[in-house]
JSON list of C-alpha atoms in Angstrom, two decimals:
[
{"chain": "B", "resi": 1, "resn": "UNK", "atom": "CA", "xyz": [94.65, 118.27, 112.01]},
{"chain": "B", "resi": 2, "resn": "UNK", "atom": "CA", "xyz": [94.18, 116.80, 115.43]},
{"chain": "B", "resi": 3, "resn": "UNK", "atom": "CA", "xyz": [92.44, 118.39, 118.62]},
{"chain": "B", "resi": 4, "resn": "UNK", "atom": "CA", "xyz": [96.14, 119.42, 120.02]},
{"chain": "B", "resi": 5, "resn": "UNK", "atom": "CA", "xyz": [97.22, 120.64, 116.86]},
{"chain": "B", "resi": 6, "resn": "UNK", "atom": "CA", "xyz": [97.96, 121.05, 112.93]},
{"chain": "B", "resi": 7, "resn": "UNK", "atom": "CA", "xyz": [99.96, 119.58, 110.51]},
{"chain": "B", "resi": 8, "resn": "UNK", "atom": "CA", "xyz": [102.51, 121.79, 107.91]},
{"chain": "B", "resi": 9, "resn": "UNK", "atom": "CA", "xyz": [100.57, 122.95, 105.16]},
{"chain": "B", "resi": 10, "resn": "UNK", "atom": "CA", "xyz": [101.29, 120.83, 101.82]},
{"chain": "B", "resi": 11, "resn": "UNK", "atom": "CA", "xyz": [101.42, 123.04, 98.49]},
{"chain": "B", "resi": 12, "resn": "UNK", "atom": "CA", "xyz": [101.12, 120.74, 95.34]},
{"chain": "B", "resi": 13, "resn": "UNK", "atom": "CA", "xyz": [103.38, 121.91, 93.13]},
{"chain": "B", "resi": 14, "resn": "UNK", "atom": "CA", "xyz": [100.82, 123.12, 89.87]},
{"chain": "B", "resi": 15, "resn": "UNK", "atom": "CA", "xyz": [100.29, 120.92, 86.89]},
{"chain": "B", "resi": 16, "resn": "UNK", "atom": "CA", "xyz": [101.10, 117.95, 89.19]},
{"chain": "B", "resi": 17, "resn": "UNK", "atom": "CA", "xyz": [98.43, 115.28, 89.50]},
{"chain": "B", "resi": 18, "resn": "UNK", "atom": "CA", "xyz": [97.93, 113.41, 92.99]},
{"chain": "B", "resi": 19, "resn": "UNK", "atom": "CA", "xyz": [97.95, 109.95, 92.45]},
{"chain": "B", "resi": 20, "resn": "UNK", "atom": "CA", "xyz": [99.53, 107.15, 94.69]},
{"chain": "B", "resi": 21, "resn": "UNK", "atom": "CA", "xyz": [102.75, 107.49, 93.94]},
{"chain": "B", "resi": 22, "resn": "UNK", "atom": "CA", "xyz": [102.66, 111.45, 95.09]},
{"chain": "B", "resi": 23, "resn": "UNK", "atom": "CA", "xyz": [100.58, 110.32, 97.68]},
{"chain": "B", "resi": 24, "resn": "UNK", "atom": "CA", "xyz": [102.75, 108.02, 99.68]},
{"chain": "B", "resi": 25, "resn": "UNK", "atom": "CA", "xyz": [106.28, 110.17, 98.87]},
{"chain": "B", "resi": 26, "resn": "UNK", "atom": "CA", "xyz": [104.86, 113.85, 99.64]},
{"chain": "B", "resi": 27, "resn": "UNK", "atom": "CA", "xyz": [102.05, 113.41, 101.79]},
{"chain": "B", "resi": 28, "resn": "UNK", "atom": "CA", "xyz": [101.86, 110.14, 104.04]},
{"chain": "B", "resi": 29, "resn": "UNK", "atom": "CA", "xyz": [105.98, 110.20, 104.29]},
{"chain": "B", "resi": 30, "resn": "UNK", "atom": "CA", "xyz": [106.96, 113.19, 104.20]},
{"chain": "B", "resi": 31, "resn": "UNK", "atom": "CA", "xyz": [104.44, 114.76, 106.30]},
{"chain": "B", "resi": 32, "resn": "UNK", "atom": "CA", "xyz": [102.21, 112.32, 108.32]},
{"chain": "B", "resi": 33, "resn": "UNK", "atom": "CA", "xyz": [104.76, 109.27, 109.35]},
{"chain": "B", "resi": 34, "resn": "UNK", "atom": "CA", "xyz": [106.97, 112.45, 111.21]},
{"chain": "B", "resi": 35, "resn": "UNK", "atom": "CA", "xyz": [104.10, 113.70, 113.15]},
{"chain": "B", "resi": 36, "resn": "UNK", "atom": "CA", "xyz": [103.36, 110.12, 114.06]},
{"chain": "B", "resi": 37, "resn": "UNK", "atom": "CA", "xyz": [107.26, 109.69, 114.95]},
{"chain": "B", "resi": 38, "resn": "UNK", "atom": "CA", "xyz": [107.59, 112.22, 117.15]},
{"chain": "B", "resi": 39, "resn": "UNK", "atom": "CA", "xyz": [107.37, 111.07, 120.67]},
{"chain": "B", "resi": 40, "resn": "UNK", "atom": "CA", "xyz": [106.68, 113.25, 124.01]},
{"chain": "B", "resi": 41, "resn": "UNK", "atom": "CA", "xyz": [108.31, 111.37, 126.76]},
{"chain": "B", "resi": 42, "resn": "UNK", "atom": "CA", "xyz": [108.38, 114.65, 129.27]},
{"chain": "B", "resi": 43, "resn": "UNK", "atom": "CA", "xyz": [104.76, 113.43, 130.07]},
{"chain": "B", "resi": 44, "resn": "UNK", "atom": "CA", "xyz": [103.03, 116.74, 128.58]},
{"chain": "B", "resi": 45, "resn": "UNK", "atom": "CA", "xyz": [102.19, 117.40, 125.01]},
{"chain": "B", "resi": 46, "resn": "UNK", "atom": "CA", "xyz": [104.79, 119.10, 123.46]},
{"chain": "B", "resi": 47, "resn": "UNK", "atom": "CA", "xyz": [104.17, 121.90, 120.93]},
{"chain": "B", "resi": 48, "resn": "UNK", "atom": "CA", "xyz": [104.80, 120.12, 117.97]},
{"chain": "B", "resi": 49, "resn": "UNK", "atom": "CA", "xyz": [103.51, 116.92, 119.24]},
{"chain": "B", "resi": 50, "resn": "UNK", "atom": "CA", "xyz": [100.17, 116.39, 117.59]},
{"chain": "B", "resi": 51, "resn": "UNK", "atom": "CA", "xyz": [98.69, 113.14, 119.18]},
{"chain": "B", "resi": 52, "resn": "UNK", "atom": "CA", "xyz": [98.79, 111.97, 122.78]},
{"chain": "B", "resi": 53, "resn": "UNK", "atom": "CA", "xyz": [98.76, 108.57, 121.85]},
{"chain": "B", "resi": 54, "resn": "UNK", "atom": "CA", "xyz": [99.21, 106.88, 118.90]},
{"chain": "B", "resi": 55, "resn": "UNK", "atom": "CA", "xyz": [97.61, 103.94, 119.88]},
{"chain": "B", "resi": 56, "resn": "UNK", "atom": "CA", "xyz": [94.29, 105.31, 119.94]},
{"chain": "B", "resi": 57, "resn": "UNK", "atom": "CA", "xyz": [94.94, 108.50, 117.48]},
{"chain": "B", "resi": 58, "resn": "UNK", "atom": "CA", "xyz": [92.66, 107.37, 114.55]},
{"chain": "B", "resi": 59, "resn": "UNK", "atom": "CA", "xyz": [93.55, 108.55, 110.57]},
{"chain": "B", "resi": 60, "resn": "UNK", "atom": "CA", "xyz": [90.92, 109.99, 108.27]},
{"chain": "B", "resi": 61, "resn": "UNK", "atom": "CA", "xyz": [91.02, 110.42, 105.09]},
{"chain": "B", "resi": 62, "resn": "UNK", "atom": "CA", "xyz": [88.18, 110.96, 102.30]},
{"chain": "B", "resi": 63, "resn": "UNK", "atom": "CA", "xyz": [87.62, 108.39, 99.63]},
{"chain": "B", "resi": 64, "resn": "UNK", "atom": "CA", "xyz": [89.98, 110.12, 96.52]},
{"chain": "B", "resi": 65, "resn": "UNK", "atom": "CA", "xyz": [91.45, 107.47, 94.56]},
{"chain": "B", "resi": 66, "resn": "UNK", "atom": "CA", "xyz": [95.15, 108.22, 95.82]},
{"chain": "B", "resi": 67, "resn": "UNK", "atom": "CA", "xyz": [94.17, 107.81, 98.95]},
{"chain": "B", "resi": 68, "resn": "UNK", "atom": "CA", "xyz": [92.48, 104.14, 98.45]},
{"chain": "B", "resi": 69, "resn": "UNK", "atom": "CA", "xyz": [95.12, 102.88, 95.90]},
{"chain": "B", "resi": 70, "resn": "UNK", "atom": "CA", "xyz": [96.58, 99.33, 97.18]},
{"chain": "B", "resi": 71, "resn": "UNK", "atom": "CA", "xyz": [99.97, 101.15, 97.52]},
{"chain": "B", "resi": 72, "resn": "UNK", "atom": "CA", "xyz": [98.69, 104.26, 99.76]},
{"chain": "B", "resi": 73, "resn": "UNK", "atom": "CA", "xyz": [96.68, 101.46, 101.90]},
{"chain": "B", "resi": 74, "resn": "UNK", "atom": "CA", "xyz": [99.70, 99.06, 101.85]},
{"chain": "B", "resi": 75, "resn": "UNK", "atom": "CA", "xyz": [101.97, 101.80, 102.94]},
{"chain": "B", "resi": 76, "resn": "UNK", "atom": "CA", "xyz": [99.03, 102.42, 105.84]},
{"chain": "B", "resi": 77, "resn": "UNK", "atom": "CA", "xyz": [99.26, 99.23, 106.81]},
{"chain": "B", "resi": 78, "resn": "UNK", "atom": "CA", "xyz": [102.81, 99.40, 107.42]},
{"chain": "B", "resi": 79, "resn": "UNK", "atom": "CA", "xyz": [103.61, 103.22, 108.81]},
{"chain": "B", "resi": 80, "resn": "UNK", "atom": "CA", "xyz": [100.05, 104.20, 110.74]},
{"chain": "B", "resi": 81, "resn": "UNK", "atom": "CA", "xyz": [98.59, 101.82, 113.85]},
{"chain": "B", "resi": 82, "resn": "UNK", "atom": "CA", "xyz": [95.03, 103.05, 112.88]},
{"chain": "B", "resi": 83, "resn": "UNK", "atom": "CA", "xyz": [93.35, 104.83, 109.99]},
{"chain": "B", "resi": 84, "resn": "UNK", "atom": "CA", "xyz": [89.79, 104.48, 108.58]},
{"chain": "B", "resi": 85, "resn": "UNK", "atom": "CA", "xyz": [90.02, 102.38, 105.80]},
{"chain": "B", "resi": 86, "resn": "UNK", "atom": "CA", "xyz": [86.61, 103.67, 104.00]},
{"chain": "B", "resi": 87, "resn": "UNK", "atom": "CA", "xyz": [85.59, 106.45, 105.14]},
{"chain": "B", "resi": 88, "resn": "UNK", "atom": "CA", "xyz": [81.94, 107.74, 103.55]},
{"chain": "B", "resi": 89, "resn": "UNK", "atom": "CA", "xyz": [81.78, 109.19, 100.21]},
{"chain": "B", "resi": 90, "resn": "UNK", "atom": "CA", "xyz": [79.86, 112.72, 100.04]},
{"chain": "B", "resi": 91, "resn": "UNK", "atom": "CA", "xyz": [80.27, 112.95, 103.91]},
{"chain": "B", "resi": 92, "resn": "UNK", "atom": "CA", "xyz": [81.13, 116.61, 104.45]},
{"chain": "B", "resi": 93, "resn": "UNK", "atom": "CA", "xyz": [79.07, 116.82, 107.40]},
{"chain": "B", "resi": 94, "resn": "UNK", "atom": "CA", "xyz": [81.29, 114.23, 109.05]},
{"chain": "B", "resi": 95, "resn": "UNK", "atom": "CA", "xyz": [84.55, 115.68, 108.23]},
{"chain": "B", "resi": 96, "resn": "UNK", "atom": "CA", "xyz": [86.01, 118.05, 110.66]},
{"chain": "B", "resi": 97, "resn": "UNK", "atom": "CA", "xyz": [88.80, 119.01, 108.23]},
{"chain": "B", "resi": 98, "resn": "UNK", "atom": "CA", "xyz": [86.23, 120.44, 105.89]},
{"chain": "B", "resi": 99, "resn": "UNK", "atom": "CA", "xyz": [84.48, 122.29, 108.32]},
{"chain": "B", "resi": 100, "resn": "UNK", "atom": "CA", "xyz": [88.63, 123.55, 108.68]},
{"chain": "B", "resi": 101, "resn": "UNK", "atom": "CA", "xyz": [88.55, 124.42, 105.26]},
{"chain": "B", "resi": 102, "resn": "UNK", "atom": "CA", "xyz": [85.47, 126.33, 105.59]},
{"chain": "B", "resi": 103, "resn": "UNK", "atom": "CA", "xyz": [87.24, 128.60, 108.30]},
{"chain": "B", "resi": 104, "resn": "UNK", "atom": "CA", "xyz": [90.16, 128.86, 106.31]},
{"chain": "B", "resi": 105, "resn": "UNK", "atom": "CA", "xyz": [88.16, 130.03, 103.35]},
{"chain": "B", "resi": 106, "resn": "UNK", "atom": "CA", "xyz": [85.95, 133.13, 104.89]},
{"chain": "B", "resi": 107, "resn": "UNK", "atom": "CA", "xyz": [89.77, 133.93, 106.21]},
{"chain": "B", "resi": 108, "resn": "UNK", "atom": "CA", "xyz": [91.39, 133.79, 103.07]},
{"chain": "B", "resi": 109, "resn": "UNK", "atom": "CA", "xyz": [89.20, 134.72, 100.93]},
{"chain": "B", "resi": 110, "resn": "UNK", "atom": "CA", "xyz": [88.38, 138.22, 102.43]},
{"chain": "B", "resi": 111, "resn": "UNK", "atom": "CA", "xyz": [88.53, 141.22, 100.83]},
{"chain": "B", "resi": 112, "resn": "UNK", "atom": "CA", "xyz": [91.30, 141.88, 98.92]},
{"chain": "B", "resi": 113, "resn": "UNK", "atom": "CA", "xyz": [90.88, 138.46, 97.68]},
{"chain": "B", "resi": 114, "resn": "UNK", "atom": "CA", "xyz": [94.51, 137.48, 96.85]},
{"chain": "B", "resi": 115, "resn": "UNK", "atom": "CA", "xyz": [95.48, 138.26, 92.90]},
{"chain": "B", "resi": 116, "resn": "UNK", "atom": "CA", "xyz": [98.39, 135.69, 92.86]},
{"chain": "B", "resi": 117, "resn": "UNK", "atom": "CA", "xyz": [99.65, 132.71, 93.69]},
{"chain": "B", "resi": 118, "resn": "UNK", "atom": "CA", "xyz": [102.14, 133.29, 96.58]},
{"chain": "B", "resi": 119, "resn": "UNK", "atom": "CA", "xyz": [99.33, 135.77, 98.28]},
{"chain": "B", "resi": 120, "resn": "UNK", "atom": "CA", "xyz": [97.11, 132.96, 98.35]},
{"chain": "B", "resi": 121, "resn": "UNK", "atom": "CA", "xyz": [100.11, 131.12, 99.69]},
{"chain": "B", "resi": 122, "resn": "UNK", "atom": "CA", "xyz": [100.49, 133.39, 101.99]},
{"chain": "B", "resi": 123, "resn": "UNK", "atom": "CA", "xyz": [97.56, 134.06, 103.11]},
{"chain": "B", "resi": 124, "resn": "UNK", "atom": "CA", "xyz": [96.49, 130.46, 103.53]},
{"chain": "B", "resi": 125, "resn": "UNK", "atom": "CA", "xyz": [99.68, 129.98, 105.88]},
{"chain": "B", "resi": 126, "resn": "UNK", "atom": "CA", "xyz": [99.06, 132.75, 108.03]},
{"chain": "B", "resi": 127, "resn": "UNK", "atom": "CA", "xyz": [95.45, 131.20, 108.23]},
{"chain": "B", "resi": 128, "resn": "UNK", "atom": "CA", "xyz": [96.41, 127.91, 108.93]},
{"chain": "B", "resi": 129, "resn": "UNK", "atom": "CA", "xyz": [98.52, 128.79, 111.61]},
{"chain": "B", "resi": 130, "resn": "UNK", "atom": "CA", "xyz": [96.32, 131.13, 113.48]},
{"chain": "B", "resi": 131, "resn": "UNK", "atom": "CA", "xyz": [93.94, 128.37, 113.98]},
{"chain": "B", "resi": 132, "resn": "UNK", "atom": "CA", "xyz": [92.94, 128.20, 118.07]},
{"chain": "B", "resi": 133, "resn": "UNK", "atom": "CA", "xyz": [93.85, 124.43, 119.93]},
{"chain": "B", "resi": 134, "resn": "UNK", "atom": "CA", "xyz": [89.96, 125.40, 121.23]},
{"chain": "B", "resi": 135, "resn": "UNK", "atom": "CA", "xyz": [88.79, 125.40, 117.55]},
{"chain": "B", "resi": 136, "resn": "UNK", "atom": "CA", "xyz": [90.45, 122.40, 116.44]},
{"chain": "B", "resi": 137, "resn": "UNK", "atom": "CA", "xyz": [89.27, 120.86, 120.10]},
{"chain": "B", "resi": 138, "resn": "UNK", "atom": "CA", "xyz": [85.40, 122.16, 119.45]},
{"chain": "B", "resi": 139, "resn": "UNK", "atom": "CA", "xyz": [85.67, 120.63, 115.59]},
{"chain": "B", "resi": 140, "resn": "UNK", "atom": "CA", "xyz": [87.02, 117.15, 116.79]},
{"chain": "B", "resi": 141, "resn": "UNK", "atom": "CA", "xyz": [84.30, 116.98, 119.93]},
{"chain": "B", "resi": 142, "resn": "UNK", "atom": "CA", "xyz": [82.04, 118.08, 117.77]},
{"chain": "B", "resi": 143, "resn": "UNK", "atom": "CA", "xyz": [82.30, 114.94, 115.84]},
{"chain": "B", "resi": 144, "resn": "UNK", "atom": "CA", "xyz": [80.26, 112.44, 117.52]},
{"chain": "B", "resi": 145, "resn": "UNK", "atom": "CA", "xyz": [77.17, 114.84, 118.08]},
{"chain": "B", "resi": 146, "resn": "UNK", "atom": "CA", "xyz": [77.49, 115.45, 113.86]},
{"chain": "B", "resi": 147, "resn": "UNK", "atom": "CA", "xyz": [77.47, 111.54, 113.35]},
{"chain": "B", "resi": 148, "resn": "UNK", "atom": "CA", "xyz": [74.20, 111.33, 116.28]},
{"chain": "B", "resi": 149, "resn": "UNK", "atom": "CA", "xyz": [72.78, 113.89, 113.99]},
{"chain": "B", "resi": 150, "resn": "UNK", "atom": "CA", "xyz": [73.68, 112.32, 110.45]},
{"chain": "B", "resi": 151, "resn": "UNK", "atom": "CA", "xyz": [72.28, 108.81, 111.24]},
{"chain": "B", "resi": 152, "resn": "UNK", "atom": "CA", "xyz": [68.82, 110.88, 112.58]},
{"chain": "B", "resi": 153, "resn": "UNK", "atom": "CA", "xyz": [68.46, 112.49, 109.36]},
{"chain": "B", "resi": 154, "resn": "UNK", "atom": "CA", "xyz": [69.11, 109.10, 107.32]},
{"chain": "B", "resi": 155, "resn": "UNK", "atom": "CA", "xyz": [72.40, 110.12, 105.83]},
{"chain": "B", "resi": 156, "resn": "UNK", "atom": "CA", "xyz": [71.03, 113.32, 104.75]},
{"chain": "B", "resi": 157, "resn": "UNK", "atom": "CA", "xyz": [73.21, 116.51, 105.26]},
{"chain": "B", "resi": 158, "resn": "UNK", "atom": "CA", "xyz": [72.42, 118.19, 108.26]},
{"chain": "B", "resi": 159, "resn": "UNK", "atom": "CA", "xyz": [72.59, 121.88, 109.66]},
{"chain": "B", "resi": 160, "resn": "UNK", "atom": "CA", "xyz": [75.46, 122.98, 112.00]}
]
């Protein structure tokens, strides 16, 4: 996610574990490096054009093991101008993707709560995509007020 936009949702395929190696060939190059790619030279941001700049557009990711393997960083390196390299453990409060999650929950799981797989598939895709740009704005402005906040109440979570 990024203030002007979302990514494609990524299923994982059940029964598959996420390590580095899914990682790096599903995730980081088969969906981040083409939103990175993607250029807008028209001078306005396109549509499908999630970042207006990649030189200051900033990567986050949480601490999981696949995502701090030397391969997944080493492919970082390589593919994405600027990421956070160690991001917080137990940091919800400073993630704006799990505050996403959290919207895309109370959506999803409404009632009828989905009874199979491909409703929850589908209901999780018509979720995602009828996420506002003002949401996703308000969640990524919203960031450095959480972090003010955070640091005030010593790393404890805080109330938003």
């Amino acid at each position: 996610m990024t203030a002007t936009g979302l990514t494609r949702l990524h299923f994982v395929p059940q029964h598959t574990s996420i390590n580095s190696e899914y990682y790096v060939n599903n995730i980081l190059k088969k969906e981040l490096k083409p939103v990175y790619d993607r250029l807008d030279t028209s001078g306005t941001i396109s549509k499908r054009r999630l970042f207006t700049d990649n030189a200051v557009s900033v990567f986050q990711q949480d601490g999981a093991r696949a995502h701090t393997s030397a391969v997944s960083r080493a492919w970082l390196n390589e593919n994405i101008p600027n990421y956070i390299e160690n991001w917080p453990p137990n940091s919800p409060d400073l993630s704006p993707i799990k505050n996403l999650w959290s919207i895309l929950s109370n959506s999803v799981y409404k009632d009828p709560e989905p009874k199979t797989l491909d409703q929850l598939k589908r209901r999780l895709r018509k979720a995602w995509n009828s996420i506002s740009l003002e949401t996703l704005d308000n969640l990524i402005e919203s960031l450095p007020r959480r972090m003010k906040a955070v640091i005030a109440n010593k790393g404890n979570t805080i109330a938003y």
